[in-house]
Amino acid sequence: MEGAIEVYRWQAEYDSWHAPALLARLLARHGRGAEAVEVVRAMNSAEDRIVDLLCELLAAEGRAGEGLAHLDALEARGTWEPWELFRLRARLLAACGRLDEAVEEARASSGSGGPYAAEEMARLLADAGRPEEAIAFLDSDRPEHRRTLGLLLIERGRAEEAVPLPRAPRSTTPPPEPEPGPGPAGHGDCPHF
């Protein structure tokens, strides 16, 4: 493994994000999470995939609170969409054992978390062993919720409820758009995929 790390470190000198991200993931897989966090922090990037990786590594290291502080700093700069911050914040709150706080924030936001906030919360609830709450969080009338809702229903042994979801007519009401803003890493109001 040390040879691979050496190659990635060498490559990172010539690569803005890809090699450092691969190096960080390799370090984390081999129990060197603190070192992985430092590799990502050294990139000093507000790019969405880098921030996402940093939050993931911090949560895995039991340092989700640091990830929340990092998101607060990004929010203060005003360079990120509120719905994107919500997505990462919800994951970090769950990692801190504060899932109920994330759920309350999602309910209070009523749409400002973006069109996928309910799906994100449903996934977090299901992963936390609360599948019935996850199912209740999703609206079967919203086409963007149907896929996640269908999978959750099937996992709970309720396939008969999932079968009609793909056949349901599409709503004529479009999903709410994320709040406009500069977007992650200054990419206008383009959605993050």
C-alpha atoms as an extended CHARMM CRD file, in Angstrom:
* protein
*
       193  EXT
         1         1  MET       CA              0.0000000000        0.0000000000        0.0000000000  PROA      1               0.0000000000
         2         2  GLU       CA              2.8270000000        2.4370000000        0.7330000000  PROA      2               0.0000000000
         3         3  GLY       CA              3.8700000000        2.2560000000       -2.9130000000  PROA      3               0.0000000000
         4         4  ALA       CA              0.3750000000        3.1890000000       -4.0590000000  PROA      4               0.0000000000
         5         5  ILE       CA              0.2900000000        6.0850000000       -1.6070000000  PROA      5               0.0000000000
         6         6  GLU       CA              3.6370000000        7.3170000000       -2.9110000000  PROA      6               0.0000000000
         7         7  VAL       CA              2.3650000000        7.2030000000       -6.5070000000  PROA      7               0.0000000000
         8         8  TYR       CA             -0.8360000000        9.0590000000       -5.5970000000  PROA      8               0.0000000000
         9         9  ARG       CA              1.1330000000       11.7090000000       -3.6710000000  PROA      9               0.0000000000
        10        10  TRP       CA              3.3850000000       12.2040000000       -6.6980000000  PROA      10              0.0000000000
        11        11  GLN       CA              0.3740000000       12.3820000000       -9.0350000000  PROA      11              0.0000000000
        12        12  ALA       CA             -1.3780000000       14.8460000000       -6.7020000000  PROA      12              0.0000000000
        13        13  GLU       CA              1.3410000000       17.3860000000       -7.4410000000  PROA      13              0.0000000000
        14        14  TYR       CA              0.0710000000       17.5290000000      -11.0340000000  PROA      14              0.0000000000
        15        15  ASP       CA             -3.6540000000       16.9890000000      -10.4960000000  PROA      15              0.0000000000
        16        16  SER       CA             -6.0230000000       19.5100000000       -8.9460000000  PROA      16              0.0000000000
        17        17  TRP       CA             -8.5400000000       17.1390000000       -7.3960000000  PROA      17              0.0000000000
        18        18  HSD       CA             -8.7070000000       13.6300000000       -8.8560000000  PROA      18              0.0000000000
        19        19  ALA       CA             -5.4580000000       12.1400000000       -7.5360000000  PROA      19              0.0000000000
        20        20  PRO       CA             -5.7720000000       13.7990000000       -4.1070000000  PROA      20              0.0000000000
        21        21  ALA       CA             -9.3270000000       12.4620000000       -3.8060000000  PROA      21              0.0000000000
        22        22  LEU       CA             -8.1760000000        8.9580000000       -4.7660000000  PROA      22              0.0000000000
        23        23  LEU       CA             -5.3270000000        9.2340000000       -2.2550000000  PROA      23              0.0000000000
        24        24  ALA       CA             -7.7390000000       10.3160000000        0.4840000000  PROA      24              0.0000000000
        25        25  ARG       CA            -10.0790000000        7.3970000000       -0.2280000000  PROA      25              0.0000000000
        26        26  LEU       CA             -7.1550000000        4.9470000000       -0.2390000000  PROA      26              0.0000000000
        27        27  LEU       CA             -5.8960000000        6.2750000000        3.0910000000  PROA      27              0.0000000000
        28        28  ALA       CA             -9.3760000000        6.0730000000        4.6150000000  PROA      28              0.0000000000
        29        29  ARG       CA             -9.8570000000        2.4780000000        3.4190000000  PROA      29              0.0000000000
        30        30  HSD       CA             -6.6490000000        1.5140000000        5.1880000000  PROA      30              0.0000000000
        31        31  GLY       CA             -7.5190000000        3.0560000000        8.5370000000  PROA      31              0.0000000000
        32        32  ARG       CA             -5.7020000000        6.3230000000        8.0110000000  PROA      32              0.0000000000
        33        33  GLY       CA             -8.7700000000        8.5610000000        8.0430000000  PROA      33              0.0000000000
        34        34  ALA       CA             -7.1500000000       11.4810000000        9.8560000000  PROA      34              0.0000000000
        35        35  GLU       CA             -4.4700000000       11.6170000000        7.1740000000  PROA      35              0.0000000000
        36        36  ALA       CA             -7.1760000000       11.3940000000        4.4900000000  PROA      36              0.0000000000
        37        37  VAL       CA             -8.9640000000       14.3990000000        5.9960000000  PROA      37              0.0000000000
        38        38  GLU       CA             -5.7390000000       16.4140000000        5.8810000000  PROA      38              0.0000000000
        39        39  VAL       CA             -5.1920000000       15.5180000000        2.2090000000  PROA      39              0.0000000000
        40        40  VAL       CA             -8.6600000000       16.8230000000        1.3550000000  PROA      40              0.0000000000
        41        41  ARG       CA             -8.2910000000       19.9220000000        3.5210000000  PROA      41              0.0000000000
        42        42  ALA       CA             -5.0020000000       20.7140000000        1.7850000000  PROA      42              0.0000000000
        43        43  MET       CA             -6.9370000000       21.0320000000       -1.4790000000  PROA      43              0.0000000000
        44        44  ASN       CA             -8.6150000000       24.0920000000        0.0790000000  PROA      44              0.0000000000
        45        45  SER       CA            -11.5300000000       23.7900000000       -2.3180000000  PROA      45              0.0000000000
        46        46  ALA       CA            -15.1780000000       24.7630000000       -2.1010000000  PROA      46              0.0000000000
        47        47  GLU       CA            -15.9310000000       22.5490000000       -5.1060000000  PROA      47              0.0000000000
        48        48  ASP       CA            -18.9630000000       20.3860000000       -4.4010000000  PROA      48              0.0000000000
        49        49  ARG       CA            -17.3240000000       16.9830000000       -4.8140000000  PROA      49              0.0000000000
        50        50  ILE       CA            -14.4040000000       17.9810000000       -2.5680000000  PROA      50              0.0000000000
        51        51  VAL       CA            -16.6590000000       19.3450000000        0.1770000000  PROA      51              0.0000000000
        52        52  ASP       CA            -18.8100000000       16.2240000000       -0.1130000000  PROA      52              0.0000000000
        53        53  LEU       CA            -15.7130000000       14.0200000000        0.3060000000  PROA      53              0.0000000000
        54        54  LEU       CA            -14.4620000000       16.0700000000        3.2590000000  PROA      54              0.0000000000
        55        55  CYS       CA            -17.8250000000       15.7600000000        5.0200000000  PROA      55              0.0000000000
        56        56  GLU       CA            -17.9180000000       12.0140000000        4.3130000000  PROA      56              0.0000000000
        57        57  LEU       CA            -14.4110000000       11.5090000000        5.7260000000  PROA      57              0.0000000000
        58        58  LEU       CA            -15.0590000000       13.6640000000        8.7910000000  PROA      58              0.0000000000
        59        59  ALA       CA            -18.2560000000       11.7320000000        9.5500000000  PROA      59              0.0000000000
        60        60  ALA       CA            -16.4240000000        8.4080000000        9.1820000000  PROA      60              0.0000000000
        61        61  GLU       CA            -13.7490000000        9.6660000000       11.5850000000  PROA      61              0.0000000000
        62        62  GLY       CA            -16.3690000000       10.6140000000       14.1890000000  PROA      62              0.0000000000
        63        63  ARG       CA            -15.6760000000       14.2840000000       13.5270000000  PROA      63              0.0000000000
        64        64  ALA       CA            -19.0120000000       15.2810000000       11.9900000000  PROA      64              0.0000000000
        65        65  GLY       CA            -19.0640000000       18.4140000000       14.1520000000  PROA      65              0.0000000000
        66        66  GLU       CA            -16.0370000000       19.6960000000       12.2160000000  PROA      66              0.0000000000
        67        67  GLY       CA            -17.9380000000       19.0470000000        9.0090000000  PROA      67              0.0000000000
        68        68  LEU       CA            -20.8730000000       21.0910000000       10.3030000000  PROA      68              0.0000000000
        69        69  ALA       CA            -18.5020000000       23.9600000000       11.1490000000  PROA      69              0.0000000000
        70        70  HSD       CA            -17.0460000000       23.7520000000        7.6280000000  PROA      70              0.0000000000
        71        71  LEU       CA            -20.5430000000       23.9630000000        6.1310000000  PROA      71              0.0000000000
        72        72  ASP       CA            -21.3420000000       26.9500000000        8.3490000000  PROA      72              0.0000000000
        73        73  ALA       CA            -18.2650000000       28.7020000000        6.9470000000  PROA      73              0.0000000000
        74        74  LEU       CA            -19.3620000000       27.9340000000        3.3760000000  PROA      74              0.0000000000
        75        75  GLU       CA            -22.8380000000       29.2150000000        4.1420000000  PROA      75              0.0000000000
        76        76  ALA       CA            -21.3830000000       32.4390000000        5.5480000000  PROA      76              0.0000000000
        77        77  ARG       CA            -19.5110000000       32.9760000000        2.2710000000  PROA      77              0.0000000000
        78        78  GLY       CA            -22.7910000000       32.5990000000        0.3710000000  PROA      78              0.0000000000
        79        79  THR       CA            -21.2630000000       30.4490000000       -2.3430000000  PROA      79              0.0000000000
        80        80  TRP       CA            -23.4600000000       27.3820000000       -1.9450000000  PROA      80              0.0000000000
        81        81  GLU       CA            -27.0870000000       26.6620000000       -2.6790000000  PROA      81              0.0000000000
        82        82  PRO       CA            -29.1790000000       26.2660000000        0.4950000000  PROA      82              0.0000000000
        83        83  TRP       CA            -30.5140000000       22.8890000000       -0.6960000000  PROA      83              0.0000000000
        84        84  GLU       CA            -26.9900000000       21.5440000000       -1.2340000000  PROA      84              0.0000000000
        85        85  LEU       CA            -25.9180000000       22.6800000000        2.2290000000  PROA      85              0.0000000000
        86        86  PHE       CA            -29.0710000000       21.0750000000        3.6160000000  PROA      86              0.0000000000
        87        87  ARG       CA            -28.1930000000       17.7290000000        2.0210000000  PROA      87              0.0000000000
        88        88  LEU       CA            -24.7040000000       17.6390000000        3.5150000000  PROA      88              0.0000000000
        89        89  ARG       CA            -25.8310000000       19.1120000000        6.8340000000  PROA      89              0.0000000000
        90        90  ALA       CA            -28.5350000000       16.4530000000        7.2360000000  PROA      90              0.0000000000
        91        91  ARG       CA            -25.9820000000       13.6710000000        6.7320000000  PROA      91              0.0000000000
        92        92  LEU       CA            -23.5990000000       15.2040000000        9.2560000000  PROA      92              0.0000000000
        93        93  LEU       CA            -26.3580000000       15.7470000000       11.8130000000  PROA      93              0.0000000000
        94        94  ALA       CA            -27.3070000000       12.0840000000       11.4190000000  PROA      94              0.0000000000
        95        95  ALA       CA            -23.6520000000       11.1020000000       11.9060000000  PROA      95              0.0000000000
        96        96  CYS       CA            -23.6070000000       13.1660000000       15.1320000000  PROA      96              0.0000000000
        97        97  GLY       CA            -26.6310000000       11.2600000000       16.4120000000  PROA      97              0.0000000000
        98        98  ARG       CA            -28.8460000000       14.2920000000       15.7990000000  PROA      98              0.0000000000
        99        99  LEU       CA            -31.1370000000       12.8040000000       13.1550000000  PROA      99              0.0000000000
       100       100  ASP       CA            -34.2570000000       14.1780000000       14.8360000000  PROA      100             0.0000000000
       101       101  GLU       CA            -32.7930000000       17.6780000000       14.5130000000  PROA      101             0.0000000000
       102       102  ALA       CA            -32.2400000000       17.0830000000       10.7920000000  PROA      102             0.0000000000
       103       103  VAL       CA            -35.8360000000       15.8650000000       10.4400000000  PROA      103             0.0000000000
       104       104  GLU       CA            -37.1410000000       18.9860000000       12.1830000000  PROA      104             0.0000000000
       105       105  GLU       CA            -35.0220000000       21.2170000000        9.9410000000  PROA      105             0.0000000000
       106       106  ALA       CA            -36.3840000000       19.4160000000        6.8890000000  PROA      106             0.0000000000
       107       107  ARG       CA            -39.9650000000       19.8530000000        8.0360000000  PROA      107             0.0000000000
       108       108  ALA       CA            -39.4020000000       23.5090000000        8.9250000000  PROA      108             0.0000000000
       109       109  SER       CA            -37.7760000000       24.2710000000        5.5770000000  PROA      109             0.0000000000
       110       110  SER       CA            -40.9380000000       23.2140000000        3.6970000000  PROA      110             0.0000000000
       111       111  GLY       CA            -39.3610000000       23.2010000000        0.2770000000  PROA      111             0.0000000000
       112       112  SER       CA            -36.2960000000       25.3950000000        0.7450000000  PROA      112             0.0000000000
       113       113  GLY       CA            -34.2900000000       22.2070000000        1.1230000000  PROA      113             0.0000000000
       114       114  GLY       CA            -34.8300000000       21.7240000000       -2.5950000000  PROA      114             0.0000000000
       115       115  PRO       CA            -36.7660000000       19.1130000000       -4.4890000000  PROA      115             0.0000000000
       116       116  TYR       CA            -34.7710000000       16.2180000000       -3.1040000000  PROA      116             0.0000000000
       117       117  ALA       CA            -34.7440000000       17.1390000000        0.6000000000  PROA      117             0.0000000000
       118       118  ALA       CA            -37.5550000000       14.7220000000        1.4310000000  PROA      118             0.0000000000
       119       119  GLU       CA            -35.7850000000       11.8850000000       -0.3970000000  PROA      119             0.0000000000
       120       120  GLU       CA            -32.5550000000       12.6330000000        1.4650000000  PROA      120             0.0000000000
       121       121  MET       CA            -34.3620000000       12.6000000000        4.8000000000  PROA      121             0.0000000000
       122       122  ALA       CA            -36.1900000000        9.3840000000        3.9060000000  PROA      122             0.0000000000
       123       123  ARG       CA            -32.8860000000        7.6790000000        3.0990000000  PROA      123             0.0000000000
       124       124  LEU       CA            -31.3430000000        8.8650000000        6.3720000000  PROA      124             0.0000000000
       125       125  LEU       CA            -34.3650000000        7.6750000000        8.3570000000  PROA      125             0.0000000000
       126       126  ALA       CA            -34.3410000000        4.2870000000        6.6300000000  PROA      126             0.0000000000
       127       127  ASP       CA            -30.5940000000        3.9020000000        7.2150000000  PROA      127             0.0000000000
       128       128  ALA       CA            -31.1760000000        4.7040000000       10.8930000000  PROA      128             0.0000000000
       129       129  GLY       CA            -33.6610000000        1.8280000000       11.1680000000  PROA      129             0.0000000000
       130       130  ARG       CA            -36.7520000000        4.0270000000       10.9890000000  PROA      130             0.0000000000
       131       131  PRO       CA            -38.2990000000        2.8710000000        7.6920000000  PROA      131             0.0000000000
       132       132  GLU       CA            -41.9190000000        3.6520000000        8.5550000000  PROA      132             0.0000000000
       133       133  GLU       CA            -40.9960000000        7.2710000000        9.2540000000  PROA      133             0.0000000000
       134       134  ALA       CA            -39.0400000000        7.2900000000        5.9990000000  PROA      134             0.0000000000
       135       135  ILE       CA            -42.0940000000        6.1180000000        4.0760000000  PROA      135             0.0000000000
       136       136  ALA       CA            -44.2670000000        8.7360000000        5.7720000000  PROA      136             0.0000000000
       137       137  PHE       CA            -41.7820000000       11.4620000000        4.8170000000  PROA      137             0.0000000000
       138       138  LEU       CA            -42.3540000000       10.8810000000        1.1000000000  PROA      138             0.0000000000
       139       139  ASP       CA            -45.3480000000       12.0180000000       -0.9270000000  PROA      139             0.0000000000
       140       140  SER       CA            -46.6220000000        9.4780000000       -3.4650000000  PROA      140             0.0000000000
       141       141  ASP       CA            -48.1120000000       12.3450000000       -5.4890000000  PROA      141             0.0000000000
       142       142  ARG       CA            -44.6230000000       13.7300000000       -6.1620000000  PROA      142             0.0000000000
       143       143  PRO       CA            -43.0260000000       11.8900000000       -9.1170000000  PROA      143             0.0000000000
       144       144  GLU       CA            -39.5270000000       12.6010000000       -7.8140000000  PROA      144             0.0000000000
       145       145  HSD       CA            -40.3710000000       10.7200000000       -4.5810000000  PROA      145             0.0000000000
       146       146  ARG       CA            -41.9140000000        7.6420000000       -6.1630000000  PROA      146             0.0000000000
       147       147  ARG       CA            -38.7100000000        5.7210000000       -6.8770000000  PROA      147             0.0000000000
       148       148  THR       CA            -37.3890000000        6.0240000000       -3.3240000000  PROA      148             0.0000000000
       149       149  LEU       CA            -40.8480000000        5.4090000000       -1.8790000000  PROA      149             0.0000000000
       150       150  GLY       CA            -41.2980000000        2.2950000000       -4.0230000000  PROA      150             0.0000000000
       151       151  LEU       CA            -37.9790000000        0.8350000000       -2.8960000000  PROA      151             0.0000000000
       152       152  LEU       CA            -38.7540000000        1.5140000000        0.7640000000  PROA      152             0.0000000000
       153       153  LEU       CA            -42.1870000000       -0.0800000000        0.4660000000  PROA      153             0.0000000000
       154       154  ILE       CA            -40.7140000000       -3.2000000000       -1.1640000000  PROA      154             0.0000000000
       155       155  GLU       CA            -38.0360000000       -3.4540000000        1.5470000000  PROA      155             0.0000000000
       156       156  ARG       CA            -40.8320000000       -3.3790000000        4.1440000000  PROA      156             0.0000000000
       157       157  GLY       CA            -42.7190000000       -6.2010000000        2.4040000000  PROA      157             0.0000000000
       158       158  ARG       CA            -45.3520000000       -3.8600000000        1.0090000000  PROA      158             0.0000000000
       159       159  ALA       CA            -44.7760000000       -4.4750000000       -2.7060000000  PROA      159             0.0000000000
       160       160  GLU       CA            -48.4980000000       -4.2670000000       -3.4630000000  PROA      160             0.0000000000
       161       161  GLU       CA            -48.3610000000       -0.5790000000       -2.4810000000  PROA      161             0.0000000000
       162       162  ALA       CA            -45.2430000000        0.0170000000       -4.5900000000  PROA      162             0.0000000000
       163       163  VAL       CA            -46.5650000000       -1.5080000000       -7.8360000000  PROA      163             0.0000000000
       164       164  PRO       CA            -48.9520000000        1.3630000000       -8.7260000000  PROA      164             0.0000000000
       165       165  LEU       CA            -46.3350000000        4.0970000000       -8.1810000000  PROA      165             0.0000000000
       166       166  PRO       CA            -44.6760000000        3.9360000000      -11.6270000000  PROA      166             0.0000000000
       167       167  ARG       CA            -48.1080000000        3.8530000000      -13.2600000000  PROA      167             0.0000000000
       168       168  ALA       CA            -49.4900000000        6.8600000000      -11.3870000000  PROA      168             0.0000000000
       169       169  PRO       CA            -50.1350000000        9.9240000000      -13.5260000000  PROA      169             0.0000000000
       170       170  ARG       CA            -47.5230000000       12.6070000000      -13.3280000000  PROA      170             0.0000000000
       171       171  SER       CA            -48.4640000000       15.6670000000      -11.3710000000  PROA      171             0.0000000000
       172       172  THR       CA            -49.0510000000       18.8180000000      -13.3740000000  PROA      172             0.0000000000
       173       173  THR       CA            -47.3530000000       20.7830000000      -10.6140000000  PROA      173             0.0000000000
       174       174  PRO       CA            -43.5920000000       20.9100000000      -11.1270000000  PROA      174             0.0000000000
       175       175  PRO       CA            -41.3400000000       20.2050000000       -8.1540000000  PROA      175             0.0000000000
       176       176  PRO       CA            -40.0810000000       23.3060000000       -6.3500000000  PROA      176             0.0000000000
       177       177  GLU       CA            -36.8810000000       24.7320000000       -7.7540000000  PROA      177             0.0000000000
       178       178  PRO       CA            -33.8700000000       25.2360000000       -5.5080000000  PROA      178             0.0000000000
       179       179  GLU       CA            -33.3530000000       28.8010000000       -4.3780000000  PROA      179             0.0000000000
       180       180  PRO       CA            -31.2570000000       30.6670000000       -6.9700000000  PROA      180             0.0000000000
       181       181  GLY       CA            -27.7630000000       31.6000000000       -5.9700000000  PROA      181             0.0000000000
       182       182  PRO       CA            -24.1640000000       31.3890000000       -7.0090000000  PROA      182             0.0000000000
       183       183  GLY       CA            -24.1420000000       27.5910000000       -6.6630000000  PROA      183             0.0000000000
       184       184  PRO       CA            -21.2970000000       25.3710000000       -5.5480000000  PROA      184             0.0000000000
       185       185  ALA       CA            -17.9170000000       26.5840000000       -6.7220000000  PROA      185             0.0000000000
       186       186  GLY       CA            -19.5310000000       29.4730000000       -8.6090000000  PROA      186             0.0000000000
       187       187  HSD       CA            -21.3890000000       27.3920000000      -11.1970000000  PROA      187             0.0000000000
       188       188  GLY       CA            -24.3590000000       29.7390000000      -11.4270000000  PROA      188             0.0000000000
       189       189  ASP       CA            -27.6940000000       28.2760000000      -10.5470000000  PROA      189             0.0000000000
       190       190  CYS       CA            -26.9520000000       24.9180000000      -12.1800000000  PROA      190             0.0000000000
       191       191  PRO       CA            -28.1880000000       21.9700000000      -10.1300000000  PROA      191             0.0000000000
       192       192  HSD       CA            -25.6340000000       19.5770000000       -8.6880000000  PROA      192             0.0000000000
       193       193  PHE       CA            -25.9130000000       16.0030000000       -9.9680000000  PROA      193             0.0000000000
